[in-house]
PDB file of C-alpha atoms in Angstrom:
ATOM      1  CA  MET G   1    -162.420  37.956  -2.254  1.00 55.00           C
ATOM      2  CA  TYR G   2    -164.060  34.588  -2.469  1.00 56.00           C
ATOM      3  CA  ALA G   3    -167.103  33.204  -0.478  1.00 56.00           C
ATOM      4  CA  TYR G   4    -167.851  29.589   0.409  1.00 55.00           C
ATOM      5  CA  ALA G   5    -170.106  27.643   2.934  1.00 59.00           C
ATOM      6  CA  LEU G   6    -168.692  25.795   5.905  1.00 61.00           C
ATOM      7  CA  ASN G   7    -171.138  23.976   8.312  1.00 65.00           C
ATOM      8  CA  GLY G   8    -173.952  25.912   6.810  1.00 63.00           C
ATOM      9  CA  GLU G   9    -172.229  29.226   7.344  1.00 69.00           C
ATOM     10  CA  LYS G  10    -170.886  31.494   4.623  1.00 68.00           C
ATOM     11  CA  GLN G  11    -167.143  31.957   4.860  1.00 60.00           C
ATOM     12  CA  PHE G  12    -164.980  34.556   3.137  1.00 61.00           C
ATOM     13  CA  LEU G  13    -161.398  34.126   1.848  1.00 62.00           C
ATOM     14  CA  SER G  14    -159.206  37.064   0.879  1.00 70.00           C
ATOM     15  CA  VAL G  15    -156.477  36.510  -1.789  1.00 68.00           C
ATOM     16  CA  GLU G  16    -153.888  39.094  -2.908  1.00 78.00           C
ATOM     17  CA  PHE G  17    -152.147  39.142  -6.382  1.00 77.00           C
ATOM     18  CA  ASN G  18    -149.040  41.004  -7.591  1.00 84.00           C
ATOM     19  CA  ILE G  19    -149.636  42.297 -11.105  1.00 87.00           C
ATOM     20  CA  THR G  20    -146.712  43.563 -13.224  1.00 88.00           C
ATOM     21  CA  ILE G  21    -147.418  45.849 -16.192  1.00 90.00           C
ATOM     22  CA  ALA G  22    -144.438  45.747 -18.548  1.00 94.00           C
ATOM     23  CA  LYS G  23    -143.301  48.883 -20.378  1.00 95.00           C
ATOM     24  CA  ALA G  24    -144.452  49.163 -23.923  1.00 96.00           C
ATOM     25  CA  THR G  25    -142.064  49.652 -26.862  1.00 97.00           C
ATOM     26  CA  TYR G  26    -142.400  52.498 -29.287  1.00 97.00           C
ATOM     27  CA  ASP G  27    -142.782  51.379 -32.890  1.00 97.00           C
ATOM     28  CA  MET G  28    -139.777  52.946 -34.634  1.00 97.00           C
ATOM     29  CA  SER G  29    -139.884  50.670 -37.670  1.00 96.00           C
ATOM     30  CA  GLY G  30    -140.837  53.547 -39.932  1.00 96.00           C
ATOM     31  CA  ILE G  31    -137.942  55.788 -38.849  1.00 98.00           C
ATOM     32  CA  THR G  32    -134.647  55.883 -40.767  1.00 98.00           C
ATOM     33  CA  PHE G  33    -131.547  58.058 -40.402  1.00 98.00           C
ATOM     34  CA  ALA G  34    -129.438  58.066 -43.568  1.00 98.00           C
ATOM     35  CA  ASP G  35    -125.971  59.431 -44.379  1.00 98.00           C
ATOM     36  CA  GLY G  36    -125.820  62.630 -46.413  1.00 98.00           C
ATOM     37  CA  SER G  37    -123.231  64.437 -48.577  1.00 98.00           C
ATOM     38  CA  PHE G  38    -122.977  68.123 -49.445  1.00 98.00           C
ATOM     39  CA  THR G  39    -120.454  70.454 -51.076  1.00 98.00           C
ATOM     40  CA  TYR G  40    -118.980  73.308 -49.081  1.00 98.00           C
ATOM     41  CA  ASP G  41    -120.749  76.616 -49.732  1.00 97.00           C
ATOM     42  CA  GLY G  42    -120.220  78.475 -46.479  1.00 97.00           C
ATOM     43  CA  GLN G  43    -123.662  77.453 -45.180  1.00 98.00           C
ATOM     44  CA  ALA G  44    -124.566  74.988 -42.423  1.00 98.00           C
ATOM     45  CA  HIS G  45    -125.684  71.530 -43.551  1.00 98.00           C
ATOM     46  CA  SER G  46    -127.660  69.031 -41.467  1.00 98.00           C
ATOM     47  CA  LEU G  47    -129.114  65.528 -41.483  1.00 98.00           C
ATOM     48  CA  ALA G  48    -132.640  64.611 -40.380  1.00 98.00           C
ATOM     49  CA  ILE G  49    -134.554  61.427 -39.719  1.00 98.00           C
ATOM     50  CA  ALA G  50    -137.172  60.263 -42.228  1.00 98.00           C
ATOM     51  CA  GLY G  51    -140.603  59.005 -41.199  1.00 97.00           C
ATOM     52  CA  ASN G  52    -143.292  59.931 -38.660  1.00 97.00           C
ATOM     53  CA  LEU G  53    -142.352  59.626 -35.006  1.00 97.00           C
ATOM     54  CA  PRO G  54    -144.748  57.817 -32.683  1.00 97.00           C
ATOM     55  CA  TYR G  55    -147.048  60.014 -30.614  1.00 96.00           C
ATOM     56  CA  GLY G  56    -145.188  61.591 -27.702  1.00 96.00           C
ATOM     57  CA  VAL G  57    -141.682  61.044 -29.145  1.00 98.00           C
ATOM     58  CA  SER G  58    -139.344  63.880 -30.138  1.00 98.00           C
ATOM     59  CA  VAL G  59    -135.812  63.911 -31.544  1.00 98.00           C
ATOM     60  CA  ASN G  60    -132.716  65.972 -30.835  1.00 98.00           C
ATOM     61  CA  TYR G  61    -129.490  65.939 -32.865  1.00 98.00           C
ATOM     62  CA  ILE G  62    -125.901  66.026 -31.647  1.00 98.00           C
ATOM     63  CA  ASN G  63    -123.007  67.230 -33.858  1.00 98.00           C
ATOM     64  CA  ASN G  64    -125.348  68.348 -36.619  1.00 98.00           C
ATOM     65  CA  ALA G  65    -125.454  71.639 -38.603  1.00 97.00           C
ATOM     66  CA  GLN G  66    -121.822  71.654 -39.818  1.00 98.00           C
ATOM     67  CA  VAL G  67    -120.281  74.302 -42.108  1.00 98.00           C
ATOM     68  CA  ASN G  68    -116.703  73.294 -42.935  1.00 98.00           C
ATOM     69  CA  ALA G  69    -115.579  70.450 -45.164  1.00 98.00           C
ATOM     70  CA  GLY G  70    -115.077  67.123 -43.381  1.00 98.00           C
ATOM     71  CA  GLU G  71    -116.832  64.018 -42.093  1.00 98.00           C
ATOM     72  CA  TYR G  72    -119.046  64.228 -39.017  1.00 98.00           C
ATOM     73  CA  THR G  73    -120.915  61.545 -37.067  1.00 98.00           C
ATOM     74  CA  VAL G  74    -124.373  62.877 -36.218  1.00 98.00           C
ATOM     75  CA  THR G  75    -126.395  61.282 -33.424  1.00 98.00           C
ATOM     76  CA  ALA G  76    -130.202  61.336 -33.246  1.00 98.00           C
ATOM     77  CA  LYS G  77    -131.395  61.063 -29.613  1.00 98.00           C
ATOM     78  CA  PHE G  78    -135.058  60.390 -28.931  1.00 98.00           C
ATOM     79  CA  THR G  79    -137.157  61.548 -25.991  1.00 98.00           C
ATOM     80  CA  GLY G  80    -140.448  59.964 -24.940  1.00 97.00           C
ATOM     81  CA  ASP G  81    -142.517  58.669 -22.032  1.00 97.00           C
ATOM     82  CA  TYR G  82    -139.788  56.498 -20.622  1.00 96.00           C
ATOM     83  CA  THR G  83    -141.854  55.840 -17.508  1.00 96.00           C
ATOM     84  CA  ASN G  84    -144.214  53.651 -19.518  1.00 96.00           C
ATOM     85  CA  TYR G  85    -142.124  52.971 -22.633  1.00 97.00           C
ATOM     86  CA  ASN G  86    -138.722  51.458 -23.174  1.00 97.00           C
ATOM     87  CA  THR G  87    -135.874  53.844 -24.027  1.00 97.00           C
ATOM     88  CA  ILE G  88    -135.381  54.294 -27.757  1.00 98.00           C
ATOM     89  CA  ASP G  89    -131.861  53.536 -28.979  1.00 97.00           C
ATOM     90  CA  ASP G  90    -129.876  56.363 -30.538  1.00 98.00           C
ATOM     91  CA  MET G  91    -129.372  56.439 -34.303  1.00 98.00           C
ATOM     92  CA  THR G  92    -126.200  57.645 -36.019  1.00 98.00           C
ATOM     93  CA  ALA G  93    -125.428  58.766 -39.576  1.00 98.00           C
ATOM     94  CA  MET G  94    -122.426  60.256 -41.403  1.00 98.00           C
ATOM     95  CA  LEU G  95    -122.583  63.872 -42.551  1.00 98.00           C
ATOM     96  CA  THR G  96    -119.996  64.563 -45.282  1.00 98.00           C
ATOM     97  CA  ILE G  97    -119.152  68.039 -46.588  1.00 98.00           C
ATOM     98  CA  ASP G  98    -116.874  67.842 -49.630  1.00 98.00           C
ATOM     99  CA  LYS G  99    -114.385  70.549 -50.551  1.00 98.00           C
ATOM    100  CA  ALA G 100    -115.578  72.925 -53.257  1.00 98.00           C
ATOM    101  CA  MET G 101    -113.697  73.863 -56.426  1.00 97.00           C
ATOM    102  CA  PRO G 102    -112.217  77.364 -56.133  1.00 97.00           C
ATOM    103  CA  VAL G 103    -112.962  80.272 -58.427  1.00 96.00           C
ATOM    104  CA  TYR G 104    -109.811  81.353 -60.274  1.00 97.00           C
ATOM    105  CA  THR G 105    -108.583  83.235 -63.325  1.00 97.00           C
ATOM    106  CA  THR G 106    -106.228  81.258 -65.553  1.00 97.00           C
ATOM    107  CA  PRO G 107    -102.930  83.125 -66.126  1.00 97.00           C
ATOM    108  CA  GLU G 108    -102.659  84.673 -69.583  1.00 96.00           C
ATOM    109  CA  ASN G 109    -100.030  86.327 -71.791  1.00 96.00           C
ATOM    110  CA  LEU G 110     -97.188  84.261 -70.362  1.00 96.00           C
ATOM    111  CA  THR G 111     -93.965  84.325 -72.373  1.00 94.00           C
ATOM    112  CA  ALA G 112     -90.544  82.747 -72.140  1.00 94.00           C
ATOM    113  CA  CYS G 113     -87.405  82.536 -74.212  1.00 91.00           C
ATOM    114  CA  ILE G 114     -85.895  79.306 -75.452  1.00 89.00           C
ATOM    115  CA  GLU G 115     -83.313  77.548 -73.287  1.00 83.00           C
ATOM    116  CA  HIS G 116     -85.343  78.203 -70.141  1.00 90.00           C
ATOM    117  CA  THR G 117     -87.316  76.022 -67.753  1.00 94.00           C
ATOM    118  CA  LEU G 118     -90.716  76.741 -66.252  1.00 96.00           C
ATOM    119  CA  ALA G 119     -88.952  77.827 -63.062  1.00 95.00           C
ATOM    120  CA  ASP G 120     -87.925  80.973 -64.974  1.00 92.00           C
ATOM    121  CA  VAL G 121     -91.560  81.864 -65.761  1.00 95.00           C
ATOM    122  CA  THR G 122     -93.287  83.812 -62.987  1.00 95.00           C
ATOM    123  CA  LEU G 123     -96.920  82.980 -62.264  1.00 97.00           C
ATOM    124  CA  PRO G 124     -99.478  85.147 -60.419  1.00 97.00           C
ATOM    125  CA  ALA G 125     -99.978  84.755 -56.678  1.00 96.00           C
ATOM    126  CA  GLY G 126    -101.552  81.435 -55.757  1.00 97.00           C
ATOM    127  CA  TRP G 127    -100.182  79.626 -58.820  1.00 98.00           C
ATOM    128  CA  THR G 128     -97.280  77.186 -59.138  1.00 98.00           C
ATOM    129  CA  TRP G 129     -96.064  74.944 -61.943  1.00 98.00           C
ATOM    130  CA  GLU G 130     -96.823  71.263 -61.505  1.00 98.00           C
ATOM    131  CA  ASP G 131     -93.228  70.541 -62.601  1.00 97.00           C
ATOM    132  CA  SER G 132     -91.064  73.659 -62.714  1.00 97.00           C
ATOM    133  CA  THR G 133     -88.046  71.680 -63.973  1.00 96.00           C
ATOM    134  CA  LEU G 134     -89.596  71.149 -67.406  1.00 96.00           C
ATOM    135  CA  SER G 135     -87.904  72.865 -70.346  1.00 94.00           C
ATOM    136  CA  VAL G 136     -90.079  75.367 -72.213  1.00 95.00           C
ATOM    137  CA  GLY G 137     -88.821  73.784 -75.435  1.00 93.00           C
ATOM    138  CA  GLU G 138     -88.648  75.377 -78.860  1.00 93.00           C
ATOM    139  CA  THR G 139     -90.529  78.428 -80.120  1.00 95.00           C
ATOM    140  CA  GLY G 140     -94.315  78.388 -80.334  1.00 96.00           C
ATOM    141  CA  GLU G 141     -97.363  78.157 -78.081  1.00 96.00           C
ATOM    142  CA  LYS G 142     -97.156  75.397 -75.484  1.00 96.00           C
ATOM    143  CA  GLN G 143     -99.427  74.187 -72.712  1.00 97.00           C
ATOM    144  CA  PHE G 144     -98.126  73.238 -69.310  1.00 98.00           C
ATOM    145  CA  LYS G 145     -99.970  72.226 -66.155  1.00 98.00           C
ATOM    146  CA  ALA G 146    -100.117  74.691 -63.290  1.00 98.00           C
ATOM    147  CA  ILE G 147    -101.681  74.360 -59.846  1.00 98.00           C
ATOM    148  CA  PHE G 148    -103.923  76.976 -58.264  1.00 98.00           C
ATOM    149  CA  THR G 149    -103.880  76.841 -54.458  1.00 98.00           C
ATOM    150  CA  PRO G 150    -106.717  78.781 -52.784  1.00 97.00           C
ATOM    151  CA  GLU G 151    -106.166  80.596 -49.510  1.00 97.00           C
ATOM    152  CA  ASP G 152    -108.691  78.330 -47.756  1.00 97.00           C
ATOM    153  CA  THR G 153    -107.345  74.859 -48.472  1.00 97.00           C
ATOM    154  CA  ASN G 154    -109.531  73.385 -45.725  1.00 98.00           C
ATOM    155  CA  ASN G 155    -112.689  73.989 -47.727  1.00 98.00           C
ATOM    156  CA  TYR G 156    -111.476  74.302 -51.330  1.00 98.00           C
ATOM    157  CA  GLU G 157    -109.644  71.895 -53.603  1.00 98.00           C
ATOM    158  CA  ARG G 158    -106.436  72.719 -55.436  1.00 97.00           C
ATOM    159  CA  ALA G 159    -107.067  73.102 -59.171  1.00 98.00           C
ATOM    160  CA  LEU G 160    -104.822  71.590 -61.868  1.00 98.00           C
ATOM    161  CA  VAL G 161    -105.123  73.751 -64.984  1.00 97.00           C
ATOM    162  CA  ASN G 162    -103.595  73.854 -68.471  1.00 98.00           C
ATOM    163  CA  VAL G 163    -101.796  77.173 -68.947  1.00 98.00           C
ATOM    164  CA  THR G 164    -100.644  78.529 -72.325  1.00 98.00           C
ATOM    165  CA  LEU G 165     -97.043  79.725 -72.639  1.00 97.00           C
ATOM    166  CA  THR G 166     -95.601  81.453 -75.709  1.00 96.00           C
ATOM    167  CA  VAL G 167     -91.947  80.580 -76.306  1.00 96.00           C
ATOM    168  CA  ALA G 168     -89.783  82.920 -78.422  1.00 93.00           C
ATOM    169  CA  GLU G 169     -86.187  83.336 -79.518  1.00 89.00           C
ATOM    170  CA  HIS G 170     -83.851  85.585 -77.540  1.00 85.00           C
ATOM    171  CA  ILE G 171     -83.895  89.241 -78.598  1.00 86.00           C
ATOM    172  CA  ASP G 172     -80.693  91.291 -78.384  1.00 80.00           C
ATOM    173  CA  GLY G 173     -81.614  94.748 -79.634  1.00 80.00           C
ATOM    174  CA  ASN G 174     -78.702  96.375 -77.822  1.00 79.00           C
ATOM    175  CA  ASP G 175     -76.148  93.879 -79.147  1.00 72.00           C
ATOM    176  CA  ASP G 176     -74.820  93.385 -75.625  1.00 74.00           C
ATOM    177  CA  GLY G 177     -75.351  89.650 -75.357  1.00 73.00           C
ATOM    178  CA  ILE G 178     -78.269  90.113 -72.938  1.00 80.00           C
ATOM    179  CA  CYS G 179     -81.798  89.170 -73.964  1.00 84.00           C
ATOM    180  CA  ASP G 180     -84.127  92.169 -74.001  1.00 85.00           C
ATOM    181  CA  SER G 181     -87.064  89.907 -73.085  1.00 84.00           C
ATOM    182  CA  CYS G 182     -85.766  87.710 -70.285  1.00 84.00           C
ATOM    183  CA  GLY G 183     -82.603  89.524 -69.206  1.00 80.00           C
ATOM    184  CA  VAL G 184     -80.518  86.373 -69.517  1.00 79.00           C
ATOM    185  CA  LYS G 185     -77.009  86.617 -70.909  1.00 75.00           C
ATOM    186  CA  PHE G 186     -76.985  84.253 -73.861  1.00 73.00           C
ATOM    187  CA  ARG G 187     -74.139  85.708 -75.950  1.00 76.00           C
ATOM    188  CA  ASN G 188     -70.529  86.445 -75.087  1.00 85.00           C
ATOM    189  CA  ILE G 189     -68.671  89.696 -75.669  1.00 88.00           C
ATOM    190  CA  VAL G 190     -65.235  89.471 -77.282  1.00 93.00           C
ATOM    191  CA  THR G 191     -62.927  92.476 -77.105  1.00 94.00           C
ATOM    192  CA  VAL G 192     -59.493  92.766 -78.660  1.00 95.00           C
ATOM    193  CA  ALA G 193     -56.713  95.234 -77.908  1.00 94.00           C
ATOM    194  CA  GLY G 194     -53.812  95.632 -80.343  1.00 93.00           C
ATOM    195  CA  GLY G 195     -55.566  93.793 -83.125  1.00 94.00           C
ATOM    196  CA  THR G 196     -58.841  93.128 -84.925  1.00 94.00           C
ATOM    197  CA  ILE G 197     -61.562  90.510 -84.942  1.00 94.00           C
ATOM    198  CA  GLU G 198     -61.860  88.645 -88.201  1.00 94.00           C
ATOM    199  CA  GLY G 199     -65.023  89.581 -90.055  1.00 91.00           C
ATOM    200  CA  VAL G 200     -65.891  92.396 -87.652  1.00 90.00           C
ATOM    201  CA  THR G 201     -65.512  96.138 -87.935  1.00 88.00           C
ATOM    202  CA  GLY G 202     -64.231  97.475 -84.645  1.00 86.00           C
ATOM    203  CA  SER G 203     -62.577  95.920 -81.641  1.00 90.00           C
ATOM    204  CA  THR G 204     -65.671  94.397 -79.967  1.00 91.00           C
ATOM    205  CA  CYS G 205     -68.340  91.925 -81.016  1.00 89.00           C
ATOM    206  CA  THR G 206     -70.926  89.629 -79.487  1.00 84.00           C
ATOM    207  CA  VAL G 207     -71.038  85.985 -80.469  1.00 85.00           C
ATOM    208  CA  ASP G 208     -73.200  83.005 -79.640  1.00 80.00           C
ATOM    209  CA  GLU G 209     -72.125  80.751 -76.810  1.00 76.00           C
ATOM    210  CA  ASN G 210     -69.158  78.559 -77.809  1.00 81.00           C
ATOM    211  CA  ASP G 211     -68.782  80.097 -81.268  1.00 88.00           C
ATOM    212  CA  SER G 212     -65.294  80.199 -82.790  1.00 92.00           C
ATOM    213  CA  VAL G 213     -63.646  83.625 -83.010  1.00 94.00           C
ATOM    214  CA  THR G 214     -60.402  84.602 -84.756  1.00 95.00           C
ATOM    215  CA  VAL G 215     -58.398  87.606 -83.629  1.00 95.00           C
ATOM    216  CA  VAL G 216     -55.647  89.058 -85.811  1.00 95.00           C
ATOM    217  CA  VAL G 217     -52.698  91.023 -84.425  1.00 95.00           C
ATOM    218  CA  GLY G 218     -52.334  94.615 -85.602  1.00 93.00           C
ATOM    219  CA  GLU G 219     -49.248  96.506 -86.591  1.00 92.00           C
ATOM    220  CA  ALA G 220     -46.550  96.463 -83.940  1.00 91.00           C
ATOM    221  CA  PRO G 221     -45.486  99.784 -82.489  1.00 91.00           C
ATOM    222  CA  GLU G 222     -42.084 101.103 -83.599  1.00 89.00           C
ATOM    223  CA  GLY G 223     -39.277  99.160 -82.000  1.00 89.00           C
ATOM    224  CA  LYS G 224     -41.673  96.436 -80.794  1.00 90.00           C
ATOM    225  CA  GLU G 225     -42.493  92.947 -81.948  1.00 92.00           C
ATOM    226  CA  PHE G 226     -45.499  90.673 -81.323  1.00 93.00           C
ATOM    227  CA  LYS G 227     -45.011  88.090 -78.591  1.00 93.00           C
ATOM    228  CA  GLY G 228     -48.505  86.632 -78.288  1.00 94.00           C
ATOM    229  CA  TRP G 229     -51.977  86.995 -76.856  1.00 95.00           C
ATOM    230  CA  SER G 230     -52.903  87.387 -73.197  1.00 95.00           C
ATOM    231  CA  ILE G 231     -56.270  87.473 -71.458  1.00 92.00           C
ATOM    232  CA  ASP G 232     -57.333  90.701 -69.783  1.00 86.00           C
ATOM    233  CA  GLY G 233     -53.820  92.119 -70.160  1.00 82.00           C
ATOM    234  CA  GLY G 234     -52.260  89.459 -67.951  1.00 86.00           C
ATOM    235  CA  GLU G 235     -48.690  88.292 -68.194  1.00 84.00           C
ATOM    236  CA  THR G 236     -49.496  84.748 -69.339  1.00 91.00           C
ATOM    237  CA  ILE G 237     -49.259  84.227 -73.087  1.00 93.00           C
ATOM    238  CA  ILE G 238     -51.994  81.870 -74.260  1.00 93.00           C
ATOM    239  CA  SER G 239     -51.024  81.835 -77.939  1.00 94.00           C
ATOM    240  CA  ALA G 240     -48.180  83.194 -80.081  1.00 94.00           C
ATOM    241  CA  GLU G 241     -50.168  82.894 -83.313  1.00 95.00           C
ATOM    242  CA  ALA G 242     -50.701  86.167 -85.118  1.00 94.00           C
ATOM    243  CA  ALA G 243     -54.142  84.914 -86.188  1.00 95.00           C
ATOM    244  CA  TYR G 244     -55.513  83.134 -83.118  1.00 96.00           C
ATOM    245  CA  THR G 245     -58.773  81.177 -83.197  1.00 95.00           C
ATOM    246  CA  PHE G 246     -60.496  80.253 -79.924  1.00 93.00           C
ATOM    247  CA  THR G 247     -63.917  79.220 -78.554  1.00 91.00           C
ATOM    248  CA  ALA G 248     -65.905  82.029 -76.940  1.00 89.00           C
ATOM    249  CA  SER G 249     -67.294  80.266 -73.873  1.00 84.00           C
ATOM    250  CA  GLU G 250     -67.406  83.464 -71.815  1.00 86.00           C
ATOM    251  CA  ASP G 251     -66.785  87.181 -72.101  1.00 87.00           C
ATOM    252  CA  THR G 252     -63.179  87.519 -73.241  1.00 92.00           C
ATOM    253  CA  VAL G 253     -60.718  90.388 -73.580  1.00 94.00           C
ATOM    254  CA  LEU G 254     -57.656  89.466 -75.637  1.00 94.00           C
ATOM    255  CA  THR G 255     -54.635  91.726 -75.653  1.00 95.00           C
ATOM    256  CA  ALA G 256     -51.808  91.590 -78.176  1.00 94.00           C
ATOM    257  CA  VAL G 257     -48.556  91.660 -76.236  1.00 94.00           C
ATOM    258  CA  PHE G 258     -45.654  93.498 -77.787  1.00 93.00           C
ATOM    259  CA  ALA G 259     -42.089  93.546 -76.507  1.00 91.00           C
ATOM    260  CA  ASP G 260     -38.960  95.380 -77.469  1.00 90.00           C
ATOM    261  CA  LYS G 261     -37.215  93.986 -80.486  1.00 86.00           C
ATOM    262  CA  GLN G 262     -34.022  92.255 -79.709  1.00 77.00           C
ATOM    263  CA  SER G 263     -31.113  93.734 -81.720  1.00 67.00           C
ATOM    264  CA  ASP G 264     -29.231  91.461 -84.064  1.00 59.00           C
ATOM    265  CA  VAL G 265     -25.647  90.860 -82.985  1.00 51.00           C
TER     266      VAL G 265
END
């Protein structure tokens, strides 16, 4: 209200003003919200702002406190006196939980025979060969890569591990052409009826795959003469040679075929 004189009399003038008080802004310059990385351990992991919040401001987090491996966007939301202060913008940061390495026991005492591949070597549960088509090679100790796959692949990595394998020759203690160690048939059985096997006592022998074997016809029964050799007693004559040499590519039974002598006229 203002006063002034008019014709010697004091006059009064009333004036009104509109005053606007703008909202203040919180000083958040000292607040940071950084990304964070952890390794899975079954516990919850969280991010937090750094710095001292202005008086009257509090923070709440969204999508924080994660347990399982993965990447999570965490939001920091601030609460204050938003009647007199401007709203504080949200802050975001990336929470990363990396997969952990699993605990495992490396397979031991693994053996294989020559002429096999890794596919023939059984590994414990949870283990596979990186390349099961690889040959085990010659005799001796070898190292091949195997993969351990944990039950929880969401939170644990697969492990690639060197595994020792001992490679040995086939063992045929029973002389039946079957390896005592691996159970694989690696030799062929040759049996002869009506004759003998050269260099062998008896009518049966085992030989390495694709070895040469010679069978020799025995004495013909009275009134009979040798006609040739047949397989498994069949009617087809495969050779008329008294001493017949062949390649033993499989189990073979050779029978000397005798027929009645034809009388001379």
